[in-house]
Every structure is written in structure tokens, then in C-alpha cells.
CSV table of C-alpha atoms and ligand atoms in Angstrom, one decimal:
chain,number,residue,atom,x,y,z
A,1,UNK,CA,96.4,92.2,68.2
A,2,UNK,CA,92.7,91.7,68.5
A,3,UNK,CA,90.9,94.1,69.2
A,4,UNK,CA,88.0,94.0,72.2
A,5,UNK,CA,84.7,94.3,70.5
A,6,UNK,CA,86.6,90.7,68.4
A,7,UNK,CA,87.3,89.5,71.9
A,8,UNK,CA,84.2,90.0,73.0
A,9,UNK,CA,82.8,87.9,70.6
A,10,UNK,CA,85.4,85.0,71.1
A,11,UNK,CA,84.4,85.1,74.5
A,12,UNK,CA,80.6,85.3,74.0
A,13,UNK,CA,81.3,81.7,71.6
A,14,UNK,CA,84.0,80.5,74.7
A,15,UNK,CA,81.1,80.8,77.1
A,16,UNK,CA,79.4,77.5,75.5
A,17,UNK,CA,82.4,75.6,76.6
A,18,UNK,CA,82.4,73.7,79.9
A,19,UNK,CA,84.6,75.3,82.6
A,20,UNK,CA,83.9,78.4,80.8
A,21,UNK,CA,82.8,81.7,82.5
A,22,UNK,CA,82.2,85.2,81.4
A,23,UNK,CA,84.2,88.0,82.9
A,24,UNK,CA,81.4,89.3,85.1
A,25,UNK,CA,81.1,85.6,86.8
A,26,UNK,CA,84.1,86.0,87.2
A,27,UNK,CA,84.0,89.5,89.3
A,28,UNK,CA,81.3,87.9,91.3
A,29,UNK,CA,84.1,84.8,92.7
A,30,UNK,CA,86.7,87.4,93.2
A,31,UNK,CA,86.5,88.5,96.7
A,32,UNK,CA,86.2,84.5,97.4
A,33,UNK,CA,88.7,84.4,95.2
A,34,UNK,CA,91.0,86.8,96.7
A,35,UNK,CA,90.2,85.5,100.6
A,36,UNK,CA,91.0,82.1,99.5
A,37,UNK,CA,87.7,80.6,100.4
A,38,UNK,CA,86.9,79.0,97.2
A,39,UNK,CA,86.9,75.1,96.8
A,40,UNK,CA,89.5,73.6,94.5
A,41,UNK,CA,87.1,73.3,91.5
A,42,UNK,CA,86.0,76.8,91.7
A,43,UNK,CA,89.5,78.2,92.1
A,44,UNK,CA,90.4,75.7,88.8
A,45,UNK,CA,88.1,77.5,86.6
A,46,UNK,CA,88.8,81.4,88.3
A,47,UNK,CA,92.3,80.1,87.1
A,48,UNK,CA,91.7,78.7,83.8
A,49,UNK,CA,89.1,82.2,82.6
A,50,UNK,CA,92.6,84.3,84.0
A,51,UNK,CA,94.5,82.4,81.7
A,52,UNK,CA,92.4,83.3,78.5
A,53,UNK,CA,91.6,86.6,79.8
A,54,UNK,CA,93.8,89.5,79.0
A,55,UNK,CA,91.2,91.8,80.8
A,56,UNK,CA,90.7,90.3,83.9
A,57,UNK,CA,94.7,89.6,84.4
A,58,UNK,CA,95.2,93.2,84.1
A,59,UNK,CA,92.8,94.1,86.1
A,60,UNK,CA,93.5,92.3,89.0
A,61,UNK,CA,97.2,93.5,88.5
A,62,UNK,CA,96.1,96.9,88.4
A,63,UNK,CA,93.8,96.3,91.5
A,64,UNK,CA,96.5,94.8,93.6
A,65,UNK,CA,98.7,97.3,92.3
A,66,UNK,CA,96.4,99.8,93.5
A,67,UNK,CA,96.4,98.4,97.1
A,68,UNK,CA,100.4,98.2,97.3
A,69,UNK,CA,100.5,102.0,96.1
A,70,UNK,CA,98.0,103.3,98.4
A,71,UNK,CA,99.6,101.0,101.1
A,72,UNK,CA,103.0,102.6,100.5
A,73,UNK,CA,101.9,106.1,100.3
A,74,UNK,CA,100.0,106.1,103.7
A,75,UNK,CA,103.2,104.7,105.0
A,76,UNK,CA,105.5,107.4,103.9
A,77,UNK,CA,103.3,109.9,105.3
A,78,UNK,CA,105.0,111.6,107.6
A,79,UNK,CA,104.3,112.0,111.2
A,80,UNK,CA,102.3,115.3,111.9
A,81,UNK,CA,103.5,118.5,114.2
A,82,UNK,CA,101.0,118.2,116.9
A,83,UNK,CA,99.2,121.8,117.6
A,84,UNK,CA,100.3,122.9,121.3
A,85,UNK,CA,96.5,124.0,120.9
A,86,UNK,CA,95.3,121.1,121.0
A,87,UNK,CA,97.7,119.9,123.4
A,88,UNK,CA,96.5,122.7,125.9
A,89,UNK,CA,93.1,122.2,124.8
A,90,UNK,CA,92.9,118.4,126.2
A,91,UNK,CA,95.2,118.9,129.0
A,92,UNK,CA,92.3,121.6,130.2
A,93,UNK,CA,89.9,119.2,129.3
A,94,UNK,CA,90.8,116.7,131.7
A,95,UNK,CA,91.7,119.0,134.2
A,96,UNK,CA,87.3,119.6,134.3
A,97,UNK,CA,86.9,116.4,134.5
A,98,UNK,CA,88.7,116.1,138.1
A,99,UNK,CA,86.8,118.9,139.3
A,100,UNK,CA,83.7,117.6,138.2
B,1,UNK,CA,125.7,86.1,125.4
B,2,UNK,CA,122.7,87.9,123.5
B,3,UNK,CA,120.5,87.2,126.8
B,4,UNK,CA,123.0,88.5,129.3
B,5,UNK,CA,123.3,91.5,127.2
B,6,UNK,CA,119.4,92.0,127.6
B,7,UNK,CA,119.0,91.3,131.0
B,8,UNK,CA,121.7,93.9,131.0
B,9,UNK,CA,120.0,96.4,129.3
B,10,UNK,CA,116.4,95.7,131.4
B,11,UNK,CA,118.7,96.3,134.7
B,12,UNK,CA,120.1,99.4,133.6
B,13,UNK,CA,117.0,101.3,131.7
B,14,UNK,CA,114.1,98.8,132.5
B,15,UNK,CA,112.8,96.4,129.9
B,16,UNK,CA,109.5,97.7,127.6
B,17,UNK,CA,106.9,95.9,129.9
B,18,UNK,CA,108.3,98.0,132.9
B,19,UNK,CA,108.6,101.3,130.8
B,20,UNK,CA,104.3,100.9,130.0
B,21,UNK,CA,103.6,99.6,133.6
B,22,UNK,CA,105.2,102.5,135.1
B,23,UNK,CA,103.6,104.6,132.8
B,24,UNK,CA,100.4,103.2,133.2
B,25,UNK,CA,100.9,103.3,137.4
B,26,UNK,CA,101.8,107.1,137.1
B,27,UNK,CA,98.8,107.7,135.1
B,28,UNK,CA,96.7,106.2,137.3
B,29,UNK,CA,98.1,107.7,140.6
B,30,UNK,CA,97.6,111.2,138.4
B,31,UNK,CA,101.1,111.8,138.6
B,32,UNK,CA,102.1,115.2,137.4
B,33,UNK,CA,103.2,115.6,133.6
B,34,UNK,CA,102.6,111.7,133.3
B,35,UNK,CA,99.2,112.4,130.4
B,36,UNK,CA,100.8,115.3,129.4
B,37,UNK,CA,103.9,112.4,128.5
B,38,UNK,CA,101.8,110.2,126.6
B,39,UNK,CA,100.3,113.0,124.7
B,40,UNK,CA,103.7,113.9,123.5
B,41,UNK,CA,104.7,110.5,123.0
B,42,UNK,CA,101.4,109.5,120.6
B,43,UNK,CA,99.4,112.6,119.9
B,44,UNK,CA,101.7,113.2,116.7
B,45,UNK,CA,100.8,109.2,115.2
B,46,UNK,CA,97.1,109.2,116.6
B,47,UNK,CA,96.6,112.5,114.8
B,48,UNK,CA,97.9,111.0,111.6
B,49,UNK,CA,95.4,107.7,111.7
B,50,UNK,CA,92.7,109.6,112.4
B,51,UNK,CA,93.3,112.5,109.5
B,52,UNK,CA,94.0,109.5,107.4
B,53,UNK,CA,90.7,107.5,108.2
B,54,UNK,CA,88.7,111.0,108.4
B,55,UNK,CA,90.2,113.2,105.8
B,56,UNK,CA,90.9,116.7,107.4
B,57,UNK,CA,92.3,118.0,110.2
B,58,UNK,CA,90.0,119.7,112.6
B,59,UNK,CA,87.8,116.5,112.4
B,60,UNK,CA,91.2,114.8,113.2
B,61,UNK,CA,92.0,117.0,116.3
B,62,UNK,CA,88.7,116.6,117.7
B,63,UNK,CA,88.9,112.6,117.4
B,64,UNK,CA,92.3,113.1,118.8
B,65,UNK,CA,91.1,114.8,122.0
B,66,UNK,CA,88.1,113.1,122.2
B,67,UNK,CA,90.4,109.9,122.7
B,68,UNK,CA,92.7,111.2,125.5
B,69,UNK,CA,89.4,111.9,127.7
B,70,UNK,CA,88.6,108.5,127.3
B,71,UNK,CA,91.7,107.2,128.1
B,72,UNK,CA,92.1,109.7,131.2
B,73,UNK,CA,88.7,108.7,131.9
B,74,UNK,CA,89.4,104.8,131.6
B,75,UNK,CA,92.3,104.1,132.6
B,76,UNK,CA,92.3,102.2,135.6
B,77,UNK,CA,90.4,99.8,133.6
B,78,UNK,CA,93.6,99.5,131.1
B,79,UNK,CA,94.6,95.9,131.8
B,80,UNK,CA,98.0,95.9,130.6
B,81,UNK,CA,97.7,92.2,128.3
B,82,UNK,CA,97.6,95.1,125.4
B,83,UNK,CA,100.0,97.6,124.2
B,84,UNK,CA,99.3,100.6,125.5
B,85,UNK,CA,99.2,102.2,122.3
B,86,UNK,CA,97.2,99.7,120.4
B,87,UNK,CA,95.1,100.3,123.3
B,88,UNK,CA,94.5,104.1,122.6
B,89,UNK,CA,94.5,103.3,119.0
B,90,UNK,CA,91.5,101.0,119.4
B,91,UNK,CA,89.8,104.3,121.1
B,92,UNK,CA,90.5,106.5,118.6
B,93,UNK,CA,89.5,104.0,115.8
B,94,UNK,CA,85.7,103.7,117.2
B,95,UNK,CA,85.9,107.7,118.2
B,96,UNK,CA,86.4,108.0,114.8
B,97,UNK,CA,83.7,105.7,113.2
B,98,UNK,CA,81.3,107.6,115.6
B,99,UNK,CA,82.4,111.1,113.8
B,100,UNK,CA,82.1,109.6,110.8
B,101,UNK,CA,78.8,108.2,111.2
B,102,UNK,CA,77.5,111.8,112.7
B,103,UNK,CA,78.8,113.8,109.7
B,104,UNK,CA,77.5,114.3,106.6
B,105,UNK,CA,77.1,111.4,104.8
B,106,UNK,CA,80.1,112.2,102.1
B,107,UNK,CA,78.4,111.2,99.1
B,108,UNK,CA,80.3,113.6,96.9
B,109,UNK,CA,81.5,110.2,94.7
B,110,UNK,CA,78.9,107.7,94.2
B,111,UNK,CA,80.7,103.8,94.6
B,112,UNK,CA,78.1,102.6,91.9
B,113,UNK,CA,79.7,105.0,88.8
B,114,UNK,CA,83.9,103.5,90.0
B,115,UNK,CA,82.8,99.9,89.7
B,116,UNK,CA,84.0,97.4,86.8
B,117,UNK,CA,82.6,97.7,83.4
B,118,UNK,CA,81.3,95.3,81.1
B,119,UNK,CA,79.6,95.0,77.7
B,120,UNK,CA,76.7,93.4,76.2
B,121,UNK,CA,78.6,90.2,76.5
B,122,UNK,CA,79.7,90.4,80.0
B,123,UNK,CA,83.2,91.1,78.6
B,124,UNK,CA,85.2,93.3,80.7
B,125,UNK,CA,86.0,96.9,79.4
B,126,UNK,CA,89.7,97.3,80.9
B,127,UNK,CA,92.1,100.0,79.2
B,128,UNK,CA,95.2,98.9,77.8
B,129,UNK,CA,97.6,98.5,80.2
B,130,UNK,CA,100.9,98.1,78.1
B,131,UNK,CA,102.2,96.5,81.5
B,132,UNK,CA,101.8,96.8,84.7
B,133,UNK,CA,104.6,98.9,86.9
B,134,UNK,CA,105.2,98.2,90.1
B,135,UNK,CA,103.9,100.5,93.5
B,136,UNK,CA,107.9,101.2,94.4
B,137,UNK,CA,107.9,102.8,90.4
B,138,UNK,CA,104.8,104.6,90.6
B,139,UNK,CA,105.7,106.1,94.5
B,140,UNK,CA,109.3,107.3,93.1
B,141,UNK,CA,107.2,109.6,90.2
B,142,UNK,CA,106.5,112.7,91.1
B,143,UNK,CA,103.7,113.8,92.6
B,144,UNK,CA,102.1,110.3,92.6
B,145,UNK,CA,102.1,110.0,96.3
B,146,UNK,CA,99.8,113.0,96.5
B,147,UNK,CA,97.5,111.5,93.8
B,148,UNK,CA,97.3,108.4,95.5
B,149,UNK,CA,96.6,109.9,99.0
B,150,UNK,CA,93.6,112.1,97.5
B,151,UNK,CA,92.3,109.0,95.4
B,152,UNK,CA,92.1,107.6,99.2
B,153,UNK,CA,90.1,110.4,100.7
B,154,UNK,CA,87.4,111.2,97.4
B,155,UNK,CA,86.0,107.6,98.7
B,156,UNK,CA,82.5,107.8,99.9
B,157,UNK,CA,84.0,107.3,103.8
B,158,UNK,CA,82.5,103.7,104.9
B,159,UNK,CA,84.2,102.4,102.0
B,160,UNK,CA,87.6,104.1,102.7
B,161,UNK,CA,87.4,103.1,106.1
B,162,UNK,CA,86.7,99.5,105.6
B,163,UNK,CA,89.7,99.7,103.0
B,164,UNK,CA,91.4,101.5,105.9
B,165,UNK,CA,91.4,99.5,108.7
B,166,UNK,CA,91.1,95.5,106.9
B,167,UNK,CA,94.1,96.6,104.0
B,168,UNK,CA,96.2,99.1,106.0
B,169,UNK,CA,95.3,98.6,109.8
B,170,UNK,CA,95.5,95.0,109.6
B,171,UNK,CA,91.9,94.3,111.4
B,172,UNK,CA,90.5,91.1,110.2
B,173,UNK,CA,87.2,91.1,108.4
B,174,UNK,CA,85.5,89.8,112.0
B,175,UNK,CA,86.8,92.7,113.6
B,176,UNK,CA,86.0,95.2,111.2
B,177,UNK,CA,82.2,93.6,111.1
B,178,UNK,CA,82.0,94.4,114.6
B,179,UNK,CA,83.0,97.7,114.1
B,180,UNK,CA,80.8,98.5,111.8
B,181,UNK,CA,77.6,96.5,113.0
B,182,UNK,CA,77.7,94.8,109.1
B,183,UNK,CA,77.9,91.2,108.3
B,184,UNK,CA,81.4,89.4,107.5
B,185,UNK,CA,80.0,89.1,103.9
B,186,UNK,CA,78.8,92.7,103.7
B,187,UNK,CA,82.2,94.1,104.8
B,188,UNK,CA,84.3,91.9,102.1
B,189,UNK,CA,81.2,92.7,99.5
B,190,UNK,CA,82.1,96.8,100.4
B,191,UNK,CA,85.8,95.9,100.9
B,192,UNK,CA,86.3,94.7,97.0
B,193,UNK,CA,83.8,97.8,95.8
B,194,UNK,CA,86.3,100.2,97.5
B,195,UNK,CA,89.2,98.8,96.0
B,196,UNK,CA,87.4,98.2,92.7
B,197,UNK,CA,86.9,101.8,92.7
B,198,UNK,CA,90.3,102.5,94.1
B,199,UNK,CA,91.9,101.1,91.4
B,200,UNK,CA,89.7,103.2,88.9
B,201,UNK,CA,90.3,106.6,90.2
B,202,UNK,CA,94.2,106.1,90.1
B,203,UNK,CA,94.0,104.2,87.1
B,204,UNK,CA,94.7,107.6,85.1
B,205,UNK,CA,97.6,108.1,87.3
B,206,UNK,CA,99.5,104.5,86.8
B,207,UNK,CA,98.8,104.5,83.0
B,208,UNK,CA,100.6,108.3,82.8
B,209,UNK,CA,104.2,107.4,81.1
B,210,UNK,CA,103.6,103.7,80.2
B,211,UNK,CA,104.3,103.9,76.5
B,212,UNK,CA,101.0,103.0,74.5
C,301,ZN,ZN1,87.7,88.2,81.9
């Protein structure tokens, strides 16, 4: 396994390459990325620096995982009792505002 | 045979359309018990989107009855091509932008220190995810769910509300740009920083019993 500091060096030396682009270009394409707004050419070389880079893969994973789990727990939240204060509080409320 | 059936059903008990025009025609007429029905029949949901965009209950509440005097106030102007609820819901969404932006500004987590890292060579620094489970595996764990719920609420709150309403609510970035008086690009530009830094709080919690 390579290590990252290693990695980071193959990358720095990748980054000569055409087509090539560091991991923080690549962080600035993402939201385009993400939205589908990039042109095809873009979107080829987003593609082609996910295919080299074990970091940014797992990251995105993690980052969509992140959304589906927050997604789901909000969802399984379960409906609150609703205080027959506050109940009586805006029935009262509107009741003032007939008078007015 | 599946029509019939329908038409059936909408003879005996009234289709959904009727149900919200009768309820809407009560309202207006001031008919006795008729608000105190819809408070019964979505205080309990309005009460959890607004503790879930705001992040404790007594702000919650307040939104909550802040958004049935509107809607006392307003209805007559309720045109009926919306749901009723989605109607209400849209009132209690900007009631509770406006509490947000009157509170403290919750700066108790700073965006800038949850964002990617990188190093000298604009390599990412990412731990080492052995793989990547899936969000049904991590709910079924125990107390996830409770760690992914306050990861939610320790984000500075414009960026858990943008999160909130474009990922869960389902608002489009245009509508959410509205809402917030930002630019389309602003809003996906804070949209991405809030799941960025999302991800980074519960990362801790998804890496717990992956073996190394
Ligand atoms: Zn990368």
C-alpha cells in the first residue's frame, strides 16, 4: 500500500501530465460536478482524477454517504406530541385578533 | 373498474380536493373548531420541521404559533392551486428563516475549521476509509441516528438550513436563493461547505467498527 505523503508525491509529478488536476482543482469543479452543469470535457477529466484518486473517491462516497444518513435519520424522526399549551396558546391568540 | 371504485369512494366520503375545500370554506366562514382542526391535523409535523430547521423546541413552538396567525390571518387569500399544507409549510419555512436571522448568530462551530484538507501538494488528506458502509448500515447501529441528528444541528444555522431545505425539503437552488436573498451560486457555494463539513463531523461516527 502506499502510503499518502508517497502519493502525494506521485501526484505532485501526475500534475505535469495533460488532463491532469490536483485534488484541490478538483474540490473547486465539485459542486458543478455534483449539479451536472459541467461540459463534457470538464466532466472527462473530474472523471479521469476520480479514477487515480483513492482520496477524492472516498471522499465523495463518504460525502454522499453523509447526505443519505442524515436524510434517513430526519425521516425516522418521529412525529412530536404537540403541547395542549401551545395549542391553547394560539387558539387565544387568534381569538385577539377578531376582537381587534 | 379501478375508476368506478374511486368515483365510489369520492361519492361516499368526498374525494381529497373536496376534503381541503371544505376545510378551507369553514375556515374562512370562521366556523367553530374548524382552526382548532387543522392545528390538530398539522401542528404535530409543523412542529417537527421547524425544531428540525431551528434546533430546540421553544424556538420551534413560537415558529409554530407564529404560523397559524398568519394563516388565520391570510386565509381568504389561500387560493386553493396549493396543498393546503405545503401552503402552511411555506409559512412556517420563511417564519423560521426570520427567527433565525433575529437570533444569535450560532457561531459556536466555525464552517472554515470542517472544510477539506490538503497538503503542500494540494493532495487531499482523507482518513482511511477501509470501505464505505451504506446509510441503512450506519442507521441500524446504535445510537447513530442520535449522532447524526446532532452533527445536523452543531452547523453554524444558514448552512444547516440551506442543507435543510435544498437536500431534505426538496426546494430547488432558485427557490432557496430567494429565500435567503443570496445568489444561485452563493447558495450551492454554502450548500457543498455544509455538506463538506457534514461529512467531517460524522466522519468519526461512520469509521467506528469498520475494521482498520
Ligand atoms: Zn484527489
Amino acid at each position: 500500500m502506499i502510503i499518502r505523503r508517497q502519493k502525494s508525491q506521485i501526484e505532485k509529478w501526475l500534475l505535469k501530465m495533460p488532463l491532469m488536476i490536483s485534488c484541490r482543482d478538483f474540490e473547486n469543479f465539485i459542486i458543478q460536478y455534483l449539479e451536472d452543469e459541467l461540459p463534457w470535457n470538464k466532466r472527462f477529466i473530474i472523471n479521469t482524477h476520480l479514477k487515480v484518486c483513492k482520496e477524492c473517491r472516498d471522499y465523495l462516497d463518504a460525502y454522499r454517504l453523509s447526505m443519505a444518513a442524515t436524510k434517513g435519520a430526519l425521516a425516522q424522526e418521529e412525529l412530536p406530541e404537540v403541547p395542549e399549551d401551545l395549542v391553547k396558546a394560539i387558539l387565544a391568540a387568534t381569538q385577539n385578533g377578531k376582537n381587534d | 373498474m379501478g375508476v368506478i371504485k374511486l368515483i365510489d369512494t369520492y361519492v361516499k366520503y368526498g374525494s381529497p380536493v373536496d376534503d381541503q375545500i371544505n376545510i378551507v370554506a369553514d375556515l374562512i366562514a370562521g366556523k367553530k373548531g374548524a382552526f382548532e382542526g387543522i392545528i390538530r391535523q398539522y401542528g404535530a409535523r409543523l412542529l417537527l420541521k421547524a425544531t428540525q430547521m431551528l434546533g430546540n423546541a421553544p424556538d420551534a413552538e413560537e415558529c409554530v404559533q407564529e404560523c397559524y396567525l398568519q394563516v388565520h390571518r391570510n386565509i381568504s387569500s389561500f387560493r386553493g392551486e396549493a396543498n393546503l399544507y405545503s401552503w402552511m409549510y411555506r409559512i412556517l419555512v420563511n417564519a423560521c428563516l426570520k427567527k433565525m436571522k433575529a437570533r444569535a448568530v450560532n457561531n459556536s462551530t466555525s464552517i472554515e475549521s470542517l472544510l477539506p484538507d490538503f497538503d503542500e501538494n494540494n493532495c487531499r488528506i482523507e482518513p482511511n476509509w477501509p470501505s464505505i458502509p451504506s446509510a441503512e448500515e450506519i442507521l441500524r447501529r446504535n445510537h447513530t441516528k442520535r449522532q447524526v441528528l446532532a452533527a445536523i444541528h452543531s452547523l453554524p444555522d444558514s448552512y444547516r438550513d440551506i442543507l435543510y431545505l435544498r437536500d431534505i425539503e426538496g426546494y430547488n437552488t432558485a427557490e432557496v436563493a430567494q429565500m435567503f436573498s443570496l445568489s444561485e451560486g452563493a447558495i450551492k457555494v454554502r450548500l457543498h461547505r455544509a455538506r463538506s463539513a457534514l461529512k467531517k463531523i460524522l466522519e468519526p461516527v461512520f469509521l467506528e467498527g469498520l475494521e482498520q
